[in-house]
Coordinates of C-alpha atoms in Angstrom, one line a residue:
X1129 CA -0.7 12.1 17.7
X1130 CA 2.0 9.4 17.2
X1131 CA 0.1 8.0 14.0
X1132 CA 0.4 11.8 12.3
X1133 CA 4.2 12.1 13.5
X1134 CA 4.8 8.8 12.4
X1135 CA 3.5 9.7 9.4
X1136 CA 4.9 13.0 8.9
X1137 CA 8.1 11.9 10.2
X1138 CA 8.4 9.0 7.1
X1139 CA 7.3 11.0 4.5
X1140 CA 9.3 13.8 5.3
X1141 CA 12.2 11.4 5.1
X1142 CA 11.5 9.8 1.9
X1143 CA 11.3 13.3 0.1
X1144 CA 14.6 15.2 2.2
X1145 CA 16.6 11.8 1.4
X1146 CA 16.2 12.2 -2.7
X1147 CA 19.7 14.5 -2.7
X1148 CA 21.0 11.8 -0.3
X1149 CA 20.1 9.0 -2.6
X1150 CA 21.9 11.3 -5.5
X1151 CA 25.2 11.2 -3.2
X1152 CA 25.2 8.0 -2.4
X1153 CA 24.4 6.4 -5.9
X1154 CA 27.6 8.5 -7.0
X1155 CA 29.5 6.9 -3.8
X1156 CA 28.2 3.5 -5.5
X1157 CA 30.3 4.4 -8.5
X1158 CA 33.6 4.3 -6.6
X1159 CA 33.1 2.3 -3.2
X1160 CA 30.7 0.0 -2.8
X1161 CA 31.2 -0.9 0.5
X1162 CA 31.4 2.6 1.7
X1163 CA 27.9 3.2 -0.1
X1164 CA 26.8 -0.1 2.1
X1165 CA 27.6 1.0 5.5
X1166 CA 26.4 4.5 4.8
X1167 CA 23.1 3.8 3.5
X1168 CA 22.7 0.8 6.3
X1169 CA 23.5 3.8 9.2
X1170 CA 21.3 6.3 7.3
X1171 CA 18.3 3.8 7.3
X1172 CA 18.5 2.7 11.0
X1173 CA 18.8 6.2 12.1
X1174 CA 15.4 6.8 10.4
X1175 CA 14.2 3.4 11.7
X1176 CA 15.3 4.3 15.4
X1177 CA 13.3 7.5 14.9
X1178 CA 10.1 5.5 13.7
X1179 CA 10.2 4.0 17.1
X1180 CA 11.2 6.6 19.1
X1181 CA 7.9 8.4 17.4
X1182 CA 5.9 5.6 18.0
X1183 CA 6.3 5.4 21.1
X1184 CA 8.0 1.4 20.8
X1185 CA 10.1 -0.5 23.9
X1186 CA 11.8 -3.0 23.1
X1187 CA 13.1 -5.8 25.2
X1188 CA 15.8 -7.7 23.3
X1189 CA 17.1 -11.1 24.4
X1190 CA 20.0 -12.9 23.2
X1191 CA 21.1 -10.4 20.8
X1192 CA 25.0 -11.8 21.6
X1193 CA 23.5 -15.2 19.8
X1194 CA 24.3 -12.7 16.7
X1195 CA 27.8 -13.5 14.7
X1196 CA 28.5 -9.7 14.1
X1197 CA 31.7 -11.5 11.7
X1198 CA 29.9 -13.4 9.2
X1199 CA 26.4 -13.0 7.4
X1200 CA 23.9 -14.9 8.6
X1201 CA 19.5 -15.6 7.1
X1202 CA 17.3 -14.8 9.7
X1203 CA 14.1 -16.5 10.1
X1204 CA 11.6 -14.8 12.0
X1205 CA 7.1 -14.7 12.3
X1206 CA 5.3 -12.0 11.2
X1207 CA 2.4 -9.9 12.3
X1208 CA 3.4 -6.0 11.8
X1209 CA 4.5 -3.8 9.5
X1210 CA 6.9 -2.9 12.2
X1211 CA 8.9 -6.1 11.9
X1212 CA 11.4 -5.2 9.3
X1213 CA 11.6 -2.0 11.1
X1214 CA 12.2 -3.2 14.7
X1215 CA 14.4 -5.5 13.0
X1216 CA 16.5 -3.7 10.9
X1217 CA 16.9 -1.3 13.3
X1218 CA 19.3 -3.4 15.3
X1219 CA 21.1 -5.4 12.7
X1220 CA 25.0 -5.5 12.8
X1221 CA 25.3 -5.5 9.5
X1222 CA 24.6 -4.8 5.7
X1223 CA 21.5 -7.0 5.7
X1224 CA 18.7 -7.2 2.7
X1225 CA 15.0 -8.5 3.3
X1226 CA 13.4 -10.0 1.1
X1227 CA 9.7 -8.4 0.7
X1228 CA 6.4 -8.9 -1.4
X1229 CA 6.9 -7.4 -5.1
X1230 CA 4.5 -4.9 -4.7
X1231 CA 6.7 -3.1 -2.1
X1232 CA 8.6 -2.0 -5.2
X1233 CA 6.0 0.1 -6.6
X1234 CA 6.3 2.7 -3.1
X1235 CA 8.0 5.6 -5.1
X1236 CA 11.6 6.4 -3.1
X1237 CA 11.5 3.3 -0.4
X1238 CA 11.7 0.8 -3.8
X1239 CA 15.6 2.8 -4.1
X1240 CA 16.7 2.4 -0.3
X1241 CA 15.6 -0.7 -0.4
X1242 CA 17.5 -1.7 -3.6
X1243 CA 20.3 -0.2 -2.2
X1244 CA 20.4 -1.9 0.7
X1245 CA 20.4 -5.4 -1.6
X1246 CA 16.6 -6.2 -0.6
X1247 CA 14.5 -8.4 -3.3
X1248 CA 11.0 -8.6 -4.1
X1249 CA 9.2 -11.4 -4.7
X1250 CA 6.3 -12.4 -6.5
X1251 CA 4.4 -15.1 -4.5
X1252 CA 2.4 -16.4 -7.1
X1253 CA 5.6 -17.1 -9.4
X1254 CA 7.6 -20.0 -8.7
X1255 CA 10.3 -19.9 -11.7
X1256 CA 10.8 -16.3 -10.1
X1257 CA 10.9 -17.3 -6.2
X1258 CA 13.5 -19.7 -7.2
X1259 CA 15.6 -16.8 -8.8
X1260 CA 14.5 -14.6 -6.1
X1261 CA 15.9 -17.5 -3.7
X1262 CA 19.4 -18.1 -5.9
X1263 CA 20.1 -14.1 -5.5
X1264 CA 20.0 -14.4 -2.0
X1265 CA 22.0 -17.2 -1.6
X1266 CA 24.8 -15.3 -4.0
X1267 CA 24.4 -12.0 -1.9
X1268 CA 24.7 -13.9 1.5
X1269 CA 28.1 -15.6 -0.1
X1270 CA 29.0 -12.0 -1.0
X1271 CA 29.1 -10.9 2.7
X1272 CA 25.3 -9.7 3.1
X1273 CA 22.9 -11.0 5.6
X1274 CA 19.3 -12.2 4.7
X1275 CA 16.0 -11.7 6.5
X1276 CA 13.0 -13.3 5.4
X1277 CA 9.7 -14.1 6.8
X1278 CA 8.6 -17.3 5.6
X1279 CA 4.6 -17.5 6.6
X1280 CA 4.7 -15.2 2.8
X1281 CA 3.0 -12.6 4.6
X1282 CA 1.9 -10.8 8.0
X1283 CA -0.3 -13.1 10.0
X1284 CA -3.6 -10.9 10.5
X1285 CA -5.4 -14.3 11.4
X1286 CA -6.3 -15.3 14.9
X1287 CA -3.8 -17.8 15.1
X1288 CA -0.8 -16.8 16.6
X1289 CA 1.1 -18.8 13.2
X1290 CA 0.6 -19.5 9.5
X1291 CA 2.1 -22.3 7.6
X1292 CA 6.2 -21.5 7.3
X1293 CA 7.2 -21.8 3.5
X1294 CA 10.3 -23.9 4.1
X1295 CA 12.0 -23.0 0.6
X1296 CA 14.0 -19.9 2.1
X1297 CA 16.1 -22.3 3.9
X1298 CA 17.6 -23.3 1.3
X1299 CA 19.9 -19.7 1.1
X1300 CA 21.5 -21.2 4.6
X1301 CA 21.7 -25.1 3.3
X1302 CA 23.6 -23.8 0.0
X1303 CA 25.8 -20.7 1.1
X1304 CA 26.3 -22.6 4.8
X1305 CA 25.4 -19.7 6.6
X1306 CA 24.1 -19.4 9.7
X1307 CA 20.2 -19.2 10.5
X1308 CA 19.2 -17.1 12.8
X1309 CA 15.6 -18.0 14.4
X1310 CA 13.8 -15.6 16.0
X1311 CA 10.9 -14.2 17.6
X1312 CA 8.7 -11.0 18.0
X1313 CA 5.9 -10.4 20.5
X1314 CA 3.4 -8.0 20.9
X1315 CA 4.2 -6.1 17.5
X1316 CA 1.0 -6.3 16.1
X1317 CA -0.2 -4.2 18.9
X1318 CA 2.0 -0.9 17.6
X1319 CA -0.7 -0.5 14.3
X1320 CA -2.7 -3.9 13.1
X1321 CA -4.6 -4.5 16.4
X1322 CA -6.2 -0.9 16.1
X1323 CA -6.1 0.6 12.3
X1324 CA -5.5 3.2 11.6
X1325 CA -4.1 4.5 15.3
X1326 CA -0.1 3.6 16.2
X1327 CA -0.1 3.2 20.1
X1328 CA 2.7 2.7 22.7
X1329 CA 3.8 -0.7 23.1
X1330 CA 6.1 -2.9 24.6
X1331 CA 7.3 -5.5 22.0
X1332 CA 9.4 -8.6 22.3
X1333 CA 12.1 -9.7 20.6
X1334 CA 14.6 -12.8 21.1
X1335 CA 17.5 -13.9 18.6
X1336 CA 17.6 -17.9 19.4
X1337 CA 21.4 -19.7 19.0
X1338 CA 22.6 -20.0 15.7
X1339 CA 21.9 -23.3 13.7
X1340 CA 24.9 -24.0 11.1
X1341 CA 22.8 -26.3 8.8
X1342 CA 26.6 -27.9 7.8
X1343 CA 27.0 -29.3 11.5
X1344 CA 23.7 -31.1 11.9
X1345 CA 23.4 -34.5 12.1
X1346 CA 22.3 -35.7 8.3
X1347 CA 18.8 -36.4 9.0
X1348 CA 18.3 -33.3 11.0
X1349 CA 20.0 -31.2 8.2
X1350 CA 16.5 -32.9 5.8
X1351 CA 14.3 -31.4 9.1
X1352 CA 15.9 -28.4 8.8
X1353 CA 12.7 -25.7 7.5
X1354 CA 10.7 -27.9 10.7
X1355 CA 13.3 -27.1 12.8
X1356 CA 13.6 -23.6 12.8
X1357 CA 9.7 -23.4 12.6
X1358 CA 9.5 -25.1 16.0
X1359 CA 12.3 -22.8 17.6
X1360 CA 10.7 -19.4 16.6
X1361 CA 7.6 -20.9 17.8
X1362 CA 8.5 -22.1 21.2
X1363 CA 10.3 -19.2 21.8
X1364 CA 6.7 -16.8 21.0
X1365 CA 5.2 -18.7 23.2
X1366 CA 8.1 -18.6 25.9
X1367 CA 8.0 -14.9 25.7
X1368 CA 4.0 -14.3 25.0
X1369 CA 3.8 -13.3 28.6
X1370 CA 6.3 -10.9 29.3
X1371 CA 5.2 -7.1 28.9

């Protein structure tokens, strides 16, 4: 029953939200902030909704480590579909991901996304990861928060990590930003740990301290991809057993 309303609930969205994209493209034309908050409000209300559907609790820890003043690249582990949207549900504000290119091919989402300055890469290009990487730093110096995953993809392995592709650091090291590690338990549990059914389920997820790449020492500031690897890592593990 949650999988169909889930369902429902999205596609139903996607198609009522065309004249709503029509508004707020002509918003664009005239105030660009304005179009930014509204579409980031209009996107976690249907985000809050995909959990309420799903049945999702969520136990958040040191969401206060969260500069609500300045933009900030999280750096998070992935194993759910339900990341980004657990995530973005709670962000404070305008904040774009940056997803797999073929996410841009979903007729409708490819437009909210693009309005809410997400970017697609292709992960077999590296002239265009490198683009897709000085983009971010320029939105993130424009006042917009980035999210990125950096295992490239969700972990449907048995190990509880893949390898972390330290390049998306750089948007922090260049626009001096703050990075944002953090963690999510249990999410793979909501869909991938039983296709094609969504269950109930009680997720994790922690927001670690800020690290300001800028204020470490010099040879930490070289460390700085191993060092947020290790934080999101010993935080899973910290939280693995709560429920």
């Amino acid at each position: 029953m949650r999988t169909i309303l889930v369902v429902l609930f999205v596609f139903l969205f996607l198609v009522l939200s065309v004249p709503i994209m029509f508004v707020e493209w002509i918003i664009g034309k005239f105030n660009q902030d304005l179009k930014d908050r509204s579409s980031l409000k209009i996107v976690q209300w249907a985000f809050r909704c995909v959990l309420f559907l799903s049945g999702t609790k969520i136990t958040v820890i040191g969401e206060e480590n969260v500069p609500t003043d300045e933009p900030v690249l999280y750096i998070g582990n992935h194993r759910s579909y339900f990341d980004v949207v657990i995530t973005y549900a709670r962000v404070p504000r305008l904040c774009g991901y940056i997803s797999k290119k073929e996410v841009d091919r979903v007729p409708l989402l490819n437009i909210w996304m693009r309005y809410l300055h997400c970017l697609f890469l292709d992960r077999d290009n590296i002239r265009e990861g490198l683009t897709v990487i000085l983009t971010a730093i320029n939105k993130v110096k424009a006042g917009i928060s980035i999210c990125i995953f950096p295992e490239g993809t969700r972990n449907n392995s048995e190990e509880d990590f893949l390898p972390f592709r330290g390049g998306s650091l750089k948007i922090a090291e260049k626009s001096g930003c703050a990075v944002i590690p953090m963690a999510l338990n249990h999410t793979e549990d909501i869909f991938e740990a039983h296709k094609p059914w969504i269950r109930k389920t009680h997720i994790v997820l922690e927001y670690c301290k800020p690290i300001y790449p800028g204020d470490l020492p010099k040879e930490d500031r070289k460390k700085l991809s191993d060092l947020v690897e290790k934080k999101v890592k010993e935080t899973y593990y910290k939280n693995q057993a709560l429920v």
